[in-house]
Coordinates of N, CA and C in Angstrom, one line a residue:
M17 N -24.5 325.8 140.5 CA -23.5 326.8 140.3 C -23.6 327.3 138.8
Q18 N -23.2 328.6 138.6 CA -23.1 329.1 137.3 C -21.9 328.5 136.5
K19 N -22.0 328.5 135.2 CA -20.9 328.0 134.4 C -19.6 328.9 134.7
H20 N -18.5 328.3 134.8 CA -17.3 329.0 135.0 C -16.1 328.1 134.6
Q21 N -15.0 328.7 134.4 CA -13.8 327.9 134.1 C -13.4 327.1 135.4
N22 N -13.1 325.8 135.2 CA -12.7 325.0 136.4 C -11.8 323.9 136.0
Q23 N -11.3 323.2 137.0 CA -10.5 322.0 136.7 C -10.8 321.0 137.8
P24 N -10.5 319.7 137.6 CA -10.8 318.7 138.6 C -10.0 318.9 139.9
L25 N -10.6 318.5 141.0 CA -9.9 318.6 142.3 C -9.0 317.3 142.3
N26 N -7.7 317.5 142.1 CA -6.8 316.4 141.9 C -5.9 316.2 143.1
D27 N -5.8 317.2 144.1 CA -4.8 317.1 145.2 C -5.5 316.8 146.5
Y28 N -6.8 316.5 146.5 CA -7.4 316.2 147.8 C -7.0 314.8 148.2
I29 N -6.8 314.6 149.5 CA -6.4 313.3 150.0 C -7.5 312.9 151.1
E30 N -8.2 311.8 150.9 CA -9.2 311.3 151.8 C -8.5 310.3 152.7
Y31 N -8.6 310.6 154.0 CA -8.0 309.7 155.0 C -9.1 308.8 155.7
P32 N -8.8 307.6 156.1 CA -9.8 306.9 156.9 C -10.1 307.7 158.2
T33 N -11.4 307.5 158.6 CA -11.9 308.3 159.8 C -11.0 308.2 161.0
T34 N -10.4 307.0 161.2 CA -9.5 306.9 162.4 C -8.3 307.7 162.2
E35 N -7.8 307.8 161.0 CA -6.6 308.6 160.8 C -6.9 310.1 160.8
M36 N -8.1 310.4 160.3 CA -8.6 311.8 160.4 C -8.6 312.3 161.9
L37 N -9.1 311.4 162.7 CA -9.2 311.8 164.2 C -7.8 312.0 164.7
E38 N -6.9 311.1 164.4 CA -5.5 311.1 164.8 C -4.9 312.4 164.4
R39 N -5.1 312.8 163.1 CA -4.5 314.0 162.5 C -5.1 315.2 163.2
A40 N -6.4 315.2 163.5 CA -7.1 316.3 164.1 C -6.5 316.5 165.5
E41 N -6.4 315.4 166.3 CA -5.9 315.5 167.6 C -4.4 315.9 167.7
S42 N -3.7 315.4 166.7 CA -2.2 315.8 166.6 C -2.1 317.3 166.3
F43 N -3.0 317.8 165.5 CA -2.9 319.3 165.2 C -3.3 320.1 166.4
L44 N -4.3 319.6 167.1 CA -4.8 320.2 168.4 C -3.6 320.3 169.4
A45 N -2.9 319.1 169.5 CA -1.8 319.1 170.5 C -0.7 320.1 170.1
N46 N -0.4 320.1 168.8 CA 0.6 321.1 168.3 C 0.1 322.5 168.5
S47 N -1.1 322.8 168.3 CA -1.7 324.1 168.4 C -1.6 324.6 169.9
Q48 N -1.8 323.6 170.8 CA -1.8 323.9 172.2 C -0.4 324.3 172.7
R49 N 0.6 324.0 171.9 CA 2.0 324.4 172.2 C 2.3 325.8 171.6
R50 N 1.4 326.4 170.9 CA 1.6 327.7 170.4 C 1.3 328.8 171.5
H51 N 2.3 329.6 171.8 CA 2.1 330.6 172.8 C 2.6 332.0 172.3
S52 N 1.9 333.1 172.7 CA 2.4 334.4 172.5 C 3.6 334.7 173.4
I53 N 4.7 335.0 172.8 CA 6.0 335.2 173.6 C 6.4 336.7 173.5
R54 N 6.9 337.2 174.6 CA 7.4 338.6 174.6 C 8.9 338.7 174.9
S55 N 9.6 337.5 175.0 CA 11.0 337.5 175.1 C 11.6 336.7 174.0
F56 N 12.2 337.4 173.1 CA 12.8 336.8 171.9 C 14.3 336.7 171.9
S57 N 14.8 335.7 171.3 CA 16.3 335.6 171.1 C 16.6 336.4 169.8
D58 N 17.8 336.9 169.7 CA 18.2 337.5 168.4 C 18.9 336.5 167.5
K59 N 18.7 335.3 167.7 CA 19.2 334.2 166.8 C 18.6 334.4 165.4
P60 N 19.5 334.4 164.4 CA 19.0 334.7 163.0 C 18.0 333.6 162.6
V61 N 17.1 334.0 161.7 CA 16.2 333.0 161.1 C 16.3 333.3 159.6
P62 N 16.6 332.2 158.8 CA 16.8 332.4 157.4 C 15.6 333.0 156.7
K63 N 15.8 333.9 155.7 CA 14.8 334.5 155.0 C 13.9 333.5 154.3
E64 N 14.4 332.4 153.9 CA 13.7 331.4 153.1 C 12.5 330.8 154.0
I65 N 12.8 330.7 155.3 CA 11.7 330.2 156.2 C 10.6 331.1 156.3
I66 N 10.9 332.4 156.5 CA 9.8 333.4 156.5 C 9.1 333.5 155.2
A67 N 9.8 333.4 154.1 CA 9.1 333.5 152.8 C 8.2 332.3 152.6
A68 N 8.6 331.1 153.0 CA 7.7 329.9 152.8 C 6.4 330.1 153.7
C69 N 6.6 330.6 154.9 CA 5.4 330.9 155.8 C 4.5 331.9 155.2
I70 N 5.0 333.0 154.6 CA 4.2 334.0 153.9 C 3.5 333.4 152.7
K71 N 4.2 332.5 152.0 CA 3.5 331.9 150.9 C 2.3 331.0 151.4
A72 N 2.5 330.4 152.5 CA 1.4 329.6 153.1 C 0.3 330.5 153.5
A73 N 0.5 331.6 154.0 CA -0.5 332.6 154.3 C -1.3 333.0 153.1
G74 N -0.5 333.1 152.0 CA -1.1 333.5 150.7 C -2.1 332.5 150.1
T75 N -2.1 331.3 150.7 CA -3.1 330.3 150.2 C -4.5 330.4 150.9
A76 N -4.6 331.4 151.8 CA -5.8 331.5 152.6 C -7.0 331.9 151.6
P77 N -8.2 331.5 152.0 CA -9.4 331.9 151.2 C -9.6 333.4 151.4
S78 N -10.2 334.1 150.4 CA -10.5 335.5 150.4 C -11.7 335.8 149.6
G79 N -12.3 337.0 149.8 CA -13.4 337.4 149.1 C -13.1 337.5 147.6
A80 N -13.8 336.8 146.8 CA -13.6 336.7 145.3 C -12.2 336.3 144.9
N81 N -11.5 335.7 145.8 CA -10.1 335.4 145.6 C -9.2 336.6 145.3
H82 N -9.5 337.7 145.8 CA -8.8 338.9 145.5 C -7.5 339.0 146.3
Q83 N -7.4 338.2 147.4 CA -6.2 338.2 148.2 C -5.7 339.6 148.6
P84 N -6.6 340.3 149.4 CA -6.4 341.7 149.7 C -5.4 342.0 150.8
W85 N -4.1 341.4 150.6 CA -3.2 341.5 151.7 C -1.8 341.8 151.1
H86 N -0.9 342.4 151.9 CA 0.5 342.5 151.6 C 1.3 342.3 152.9
F87 N 2.4 341.6 152.8 CA 3.2 341.3 154.0 C 4.6 341.9 153.8
V88 N 5.0 342.8 154.7 CA 6.3 343.4 154.6 C 7.1 342.7 155.7
A89 N 8.1 341.9 155.3 CA 9.0 341.2 156.2 C 10.2 342.0 156.5
I90 N 10.4 342.3 157.8 CA 11.4 343.3 158.1 C 12.5 342.6 158.9
N91 N 13.7 342.6 158.4 CA 14.9 342.1 159.0 C 15.9 343.2 159.3
S92 N 15.8 344.3 158.7 CA 16.7 345.5 158.8 C 16.7 346.0 160.3
Q93 N 17.9 346.1 160.9 CA 17.9 346.5 162.3 C 17.5 348.0 162.4
E94 N 17.9 348.8 161.4 CA 17.5 350.2 161.3 C 16.0 350.4 161.3
T95 N 15.4 349.6 160.4 CA 13.9 349.7 160.3 C 13.2 349.2 161.6
K96 N 13.7 348.1 162.2 CA 13.1 347.7 163.4 C 13.2 348.7 164.5
Q97 N 14.3 349.4 164.6 CA 14.5 350.5 165.6 C 13.5 351.6 165.4
K98 N 13.3 351.9 164.1 CA 12.3 353.0 163.8 C 10.9 352.5 164.3
I99 N 10.6 351.3 164.0 CA 9.2 350.8 164.4 C 9.1 350.7 165.9
R100 N 10.2 350.3 166.6 CA 10.1 350.3 168.1 C 9.9 351.7 168.6
H101 N 10.6 352.6 168.2 CA 10.5 354.0 168.7 C 9.1 354.6 168.5
A102 N 8.6 354.4 167.3 CA 7.2 354.9 167.0 C 6.2 354.1 167.8
A103 N 6.3 352.8 167.9 CA 5.3 352.0 168.7 C 5.3 352.4 170.1
E104 N 6.5 352.5 170.7 CA 6.6 352.9 172.1 C 6.1 354.2 172.4
D105 N 6.2 355.2 171.5 CA 5.6 356.5 171.7 C 4.1 356.4 171.9
L106 N 3.5 355.6 171.1 CA 2.0 355.4 171.1 C 1.7 354.6 172.4
E107 N 2.5 353.6 172.7 CA 2.2 352.7 173.9 C 2.3 353.5 175.2
R108 N 3.2 354.5 175.3 CA 3.3 355.3 176.5 C 2.0 356.0 176.8
S109 N 1.4 356.6 175.7 CA 0.1 357.3 175.9 C -1.0 356.4 176.2
F110 N -0.9 355.2 175.6 CA -1.9 354.1 175.9 C -1.9 353.7 177.3
Y111 N -0.8 353.4 177.9 CA -0.7 353.0 179.3 C -0.8 354.1 180.3
Q112 N -0.7 355.3 179.8 CA -0.8 356.5 180.7 C -2.2 357.0 180.8
G113 N -3.2 356.2 180.2 CA -4.6 356.6 180.4 C -5.4 356.5 179.2
R114 N -4.8 356.6 178.0 CA -5.7 356.7 176.7 C -6.5 355.4 176.6
A115 N -6.0 354.3 177.1 CA -6.8 353.0 177.0 C -8.0 352.9 177.8
G116 N -8.0 353.6 179.0 CA -9.1 353.5 179.9 C -8.9 352.5 180.9
D117 N -9.5 352.6 182.1 CA -9.2 351.7 183.2 C -9.6 350.3 182.9
E118 N -10.7 350.0 182.3 CA -11.2 348.7 182.1 C -10.2 347.9 181.2
W119 N -9.7 348.5 180.1 CA -8.8 347.9 179.2 C -7.5 347.6 179.9
L120 N -7.0 348.6 180.7 CA -5.7 348.4 181.4 C -5.8 347.3 182.5
D121 N -7.0 347.2 183.1 CA -7.2 346.2 184.1 C -7.1 344.8 183.4
A122 N -7.7 344.7 182.2 CA -7.7 343.4 181.5 C -6.3 343.0 181.1
L123 N -5.4 343.9 180.9 CA -4.1 343.6 180.5 C -3.1 343.3 181.7
K124 N -3.5 343.7 182.9 CA -2.6 343.5 184.0 C -2.1 342.0 184.2
P125 N -3.0 341.0 184.1 CA -2.5 339.6 184.2 C -1.5 339.2 183.2
L126 N -1.3 339.9 182.1 CA -0.4 339.6 181.1 C 1.0 340.3 181.4
G127 N 1.0 341.3 182.3 CA 2.2 342.0 182.6 C 2.8 342.9 181.5
T128 N 2.0 343.3 180.6 CA 2.4 344.2 179.5 C 2.6 345.6 180.0
D129 N 3.5 346.3 179.3 CA 3.6 347.8 179.5 C 4.1 348.4 178.2
A130 N 4.5 349.7 178.3 CA 4.9 350.4 177.1 C 6.2 350.0 176.5
N131 N 7.0 349.3 177.2 CA 8.3 348.9 176.7 C 8.2 347.7 175.8
K132 N 8.7 347.8 174.5 CA 8.6 346.7 173.5 C 9.9 346.4 173.0
P133 N 10.9 345.9 173.8 CA 12.2 345.6 173.3 C 12.2 344.6 172.2
Y134 N 11.3 343.7 172.2 CA 11.2 342.6 171.2 C 11.1 343.1 169.8
L135 N 10.5 344.4 169.6 CA 10.4 344.9 168.3 C 11.8 345.2 167.6
E136 N 12.8 345.3 168.5 CA 14.1 345.5 168.0 C 15.0 344.3 168.1
H137 N 14.6 343.4 169.0 CA 15.5 342.3 169.4 C 15.2 341.1 168.5
A138 N 13.9 340.8 168.2 CA 13.5 339.7 167.4 C 14.1 339.8 166.0
P139 N 14.4 338.7 165.3 CA 15.0 338.7 164.0 C 14.1 339.2 162.9
W140 N 12.8 339.0 163.1 CA 11.8 339.4 162.0 C 10.6 340.1 162.6
L141 N 10.2 341.1 161.9 CA 8.9 341.7 162.1 C 8.1 341.6 160.8
I142 N 6.9 341.2 160.8 CA 6.1 341.1 159.6 C 4.9 342.1 159.7
A143 N 4.9 343.2 159.0 CA 3.9 344.1 159.0 C 2.8 343.7 157.9
I144 N 1.6 343.5 158.4 CA 0.5 343.0 157.5 C -0.4 344.1 157.1
F145 N -0.6 344.3 155.9 CA -1.5 345.4 155.3 C -2.7 344.8 154.6
S146 N -3.8 345.5 154.8 CA -5.0 345.1 154.0 C -5.1 346.1 152.9
Q147 N -5.8 345.7 151.8 CA -5.9 346.5 150.6 C -7.3 346.7 150.2
K148 N -7.7 348.0 150.0 CA -9.1 348.3 149.6 C -9.4 347.9 148.2
K149 N -8.4 348.0 147.3 CA -8.6 347.7 145.9 C -7.5 346.8 145.5
G150 N -7.8 346.0 144.5 CA -6.8 345.0 143.9 C -7.5 344.0 143.0
G151 N -7.2 342.8 143.3 CA -7.8 341.7 142.4 C -6.9 340.5 142.4
I152 N -7.2 339.6 141.5 CA -6.5 338.3 141.4 C -5.1 338.5 140.9
H153 N -4.9 339.6 140.1 CA -3.5 340.0 139.6 C -3.0 341.2 140.3
A154 N -1.7 341.3 140.5 CA -1.1 342.4 141.2 C -1.5 343.8 140.7
E155 N -1.6 343.9 139.4 CA -1.9 345.2 138.7 C -3.4 345.6 138.7
D156 N -4.3 344.7 139.2 CA -5.7 345.0 139.2 C -6.1 346.1 140.2
K157 N -7.1 346.8 139.9 CA -7.5 347.9 140.7 C -9.0 347.8 141.0
N158 N -9.5 346.6 141.2 CA -10.9 346.4 141.5 C -11.2 346.5 143.0
T159 N -12.5 346.7 143.3 CA -12.8 346.7 144.7 C -12.6 345.4 145.4
N160 N -12.0 345.3 146.5 CA -11.9 344.1 147.3 C -13.0 343.9 148.2
Y161 N -13.4 342.6 148.5 CA -14.5 342.3 149.3 C -14.1 341.5 150.5
Y162 N -14.9 341.7 151.6 CA -14.6 341.0 152.8 C -13.1 341.1 153.2
V163 N -12.6 342.3 153.1 CA -11.2 342.6 153.3 C -10.8 342.2 154.7
H164 N -11.5 342.7 155.8 CA -11.1 342.4 157.1 C -11.1 340.9 157.4
E165 N -12.1 340.2 157.0 CA -12.2 338.8 157.2 C -11.1 338.1 156.5
S166 N -10.9 338.4 155.3 CA -9.9 337.7 154.5 C -8.5 337.9 155.1
V167 N -8.1 339.1 155.4 CA -6.8 339.3 156.0 C -6.7 338.7 157.4
G168 N -7.7 338.6 158.1 CA -7.7 337.9 159.4 C -7.4 336.4 159.2
I169 N -8.0 335.8 158.2 CA -7.8 334.4 158.0 C -6.4 334.2 157.5
A170 N -5.9 335.0 156.6 CA -4.5 334.9 156.2 C -3.5 335.1 157.3
T171 N -3.8 336.0 158.2 CA -2.9 336.2 159.4 C -2.9 334.9 160.3
G172 N -4.0 334.3 160.4 CA -4.1 333.1 161.2 C -3.3 332.0 160.5
F173 N -3.4 331.9 159.2 CA -2.5 330.9 158.5 C -1.0 331.2 158.7
L174 N -0.7 332.5 158.7 CA 0.7 332.8 158.9 C 1.2 332.5 160.3
I175 N 0.4 332.8 161.3 CA 0.8 332.4 162.7 C 1.0 330.9 162.8
Q176 N 0.1 330.1 162.3 CA 0.2 328.7 162.4 C 1.4 328.2 161.5
A177 N 1.7 328.8 160.4 CA 2.8 328.4 159.6 C 4.1 328.6 160.3
L178 N 4.3 329.8 160.9 CA 5.5 330.1 161.7 C 5.6 329.1 162.8
H179 N 4.5 328.8 163.5 CA 4.6 327.9 164.6 C 5.0 326.5 164.1
H180 N 4.4 326.1 163.0 CA 4.7 324.8 162.5 C 6.1 324.6 162.1
A181 N 6.7 325.8 161.6 CA 8.1 325.8 161.2 C 9.1 325.7 162.4
G182 N 8.6 326.0 163.6 CA 9.4 326.0 164.8 C 9.7 327.3 165.4
L183 N 9.0 328.3 165.0 CA 9.3 329.7 165.5 C 8.1 330.1 166.5
V184 N 8.4 331.1 167.3 CA 7.4 331.7 168.1 C 7.0 333.1 167.6
T185 N 5.8 333.5 168.0 CA 5.3 334.8 167.5 C 4.6 335.6 168.6
L186 N 4.3 336.8 168.2 CA 3.5 337.7 169.0 C 2.8 338.7 168.1
T187 N 1.5 338.8 168.3 CA 0.7 339.8 167.6 C 0.8 341.1 168.3
H188 N 1.0 342.2 167.5 CA 1.1 343.5 168.1 C 0.2 344.5 167.3
T189 N -0.6 345.2 168.0 CA -1.5 346.2 167.2 C -1.6 347.5 167.9
P190 N -0.5 348.3 167.8 CA -0.5 349.6 168.4 C -1.5 350.5 167.6
K191 N -2.1 351.4 168.4 CA -3.2 352.3 167.8 C -2.8 353.7 167.9
P192 N -2.8 354.5 166.8 CA -3.0 354.1 165.4 C -1.7 353.4 164.9
M193 N -1.8 352.7 163.8 CA -0.7 352.0 163.2 C -0.2 352.7 161.9
S194 N -0.7 353.9 161.7 CA -0.3 354.6 160.4 C 1.2 354.7 160.2
F195 N 2.0 354.8 161.3 CA 3.4 354.9 161.2 C 4.0 353.8 160.4
L196 N 3.4 352.6 160.4 CA 3.9 351.5 159.7 C 3.8 351.7 158.2
S197 N 2.8 352.4 157.7 CA 2.7 352.8 156.3 C 3.9 353.7 155.9
D198 N 4.3 354.6 156.7 CA 5.4 355.5 156.4 C 6.7 354.8 156.4
I199 N 6.9 354.0 157.5 CA 8.2 353.3 157.6 C 8.4 352.3 156.5
C200 N 7.3 351.6 156.2 CA 7.4 350.5 155.2 C 7.2 351.0 153.8
G201 N 6.9 352.3 153.6 CA 6.7 352.9 152.3 C 5.5 352.3 151.5
R202 N 4.4 352.1 152.2 CA 3.2 351.6 151.6 C 2.3 352.7 151.1
D203 N 1.4 352.3 150.2 CA 0.4 353.3 149.7 C -0.7 353.5 150.7
K204 N -0.7 354.7 151.2 CA -1.7 355.1 152.2 C -3.1 355.1 151.7
D205 N -3.3 355.4 150.4 CA -4.6 355.6 149.8 C -5.3 354.2 149.6
N206 N -4.5 353.2 149.5 CA -5.1 351.9 149.2 C -4.9 350.9 150.3
E207 N -3.8 351.0 151.1 CA -3.5 350.0 152.1 C -3.7 350.6 153.5
R208 N -4.0 349.7 154.4 CA -4.2 350.0 155.8 C -3.4 349.0 156.7
P209 N -2.6 349.4 157.6 CA -1.9 348.5 158.5 C -2.9 347.7 159.3
Y210 N -2.7 346.4 159.3 CA -3.7 345.5 159.9 C -3.1 344.9 161.2
M211 N -1.8 344.5 161.2 CA -1.2 343.9 162.4 C 0.3 343.9 162.2
L212 N 1.0 343.9 163.3 CA 2.5 343.7 163.3 C 2.7 342.4 164.0
L213 N 3.4 341.5 163.3 CA 3.7 340.1 163.8 C 5.2 340.0 164.1
I214 N 5.5 339.7 165.3 CA 6.9 339.4 165.7 C 7.2 338.0 165.6
A215 N 8.3 337.6 165.0 CA 8.6 336.2 164.8 C 10.1 335.9 165.0
G216 N 10.4 334.7 165.6 CA 11.8 334.3 165.9 C 11.8 333.2 166.8
Y217 N 13.0 333.0 167.5 CA 13.2 332.0 168.5 C 12.9 332.6 169.9
P218 N 12.4 331.8 170.8 CA 12.2 332.4 172.2 C 13.5 332.5 172.9
A219 N 13.6 333.6 173.7 CA 14.8 333.7 174.6 C 14.9 332.6 175.6
E220 N 16.0 332.3 176.1 CA 16.2 331.2 177.0 C 15.4 331.4 178.3
N221 N 15.1 332.7 178.6 CA 14.3 332.9 179.8 C 12.9 333.3 179.5
A222 N 12.4 332.9 178.3 CA 11.0 333.2 177.9 C 10.0 332.6 178.9
T223 N 9.0 333.3 179.2 CA 7.9 332.8 180.0 C 6.6 333.0 179.4
I224 N 5.6 332.3 179.9 CA 4.2 332.4 179.5 C 3.3 332.9 180.6
P225 N 2.6 334.0 180.5 CA 1.7 334.4 181.6 C 0.6 333.3 181.9
E226 N 0.5 332.9 183.2 CA -0.5 331.9 183.5 C -1.9 332.3 183.0
H227 N -2.2 333.6 183.0 CA -3.5 334.1 182.5 C -3.7 333.6 181.0
A228 N -2.7 333.6 180.2 CA -2.8 333.2 178.8 C -3.0 331.8 178.6
L229 N -2.8 330.9 179.6 CA -2.9 329.5 179.5 C -4.4 329.1 179.7
V230 N -5.2 330.0 180.2 CA -6.6 329.6 180.5 C -7.4 329.7 179.1
K231 N -7.9 328.6 178.7 CA -8.6 328.5 177.4 C -10.0 328.0 177.7
K232 N -11.0 328.5 177.1 CA -12.4 328.1 177.3 C -12.6 326.7 176.8
D233 N -13.5 326.0 177.5 CA -13.8 324.6 177.2 C -14.6 324.5 175.9
L234 N -14.7 323.4 175.3 CA -15.4 323.2 174.0 C -16.8 323.6 174.1
D235 N -17.5 323.3 175.2 CA -18.9 323.6 175.3 C -19.1 325.1 175.5
E236 N -18.1 325.9 175.7 CA -18.2 327.3 175.9 C -17.9 328.0 174.5
I237 N -17.3 327.4 173.6 CA -16.9 328.0 172.3 C -17.6 327.4 171.1
A238 N -18.4 326.3 171.3 CA -19.0 325.6 170.2 C -20.4 325.1 170.6
T239 N -21.3 325.1 169.6 CA -22.6 324.5 169.8 C -22.8 323.5 168.6
F240 N -23.2 322.3 168.9 CA -23.4 321.3 167.9 C -24.9 321.1 167.8
L241 N -25.5 321.3 166.6 CA -26.9 321.2 166.4 C -27.3 319.9 165.6

């Protein structure tokens, strides 16, 4: 490696291999309890929990450590209503044919449609934005690298953090998502909406589509050489 400023790795913890396996299997079991939910309770979730989960997302690796993301956590009922109305307008055209038959057929086992009441009912929406320029400091205006990959990793961290905290989530990606920039007051020249994440408690009658429980086996998703 080239010379650079550094410090010793002081917070790594090495576990015995038996404990490592136990921890890996425990994490797997917990991850298998994570489900995408479309029926949310309106039970309040303290801001501090959402903030801690976003901070966890902010620890994700990123190109040149530029951290090219911004999270807008939305609890305002008025703002959630605006997002729901804008999203459903797009979703109606999507389900009325813009998506194409193949895509719509793929969605049928999930039972989704243009109605998105959870956008208004859930306590929190988190709009995730990617940034074209930035840097390690908020005021930096450098080119960001591997933006899509970096924001995707951070989003995964956020989903797992919310799940670990005891909340349920749903990823939502209406197309186009430019309305989120307007509603959230973000810089359209530098930022692009990446995803809308719904977070909260599940409703008492929440269900999981059987289709969503089908996961590929290890030998279908991994190769060991």
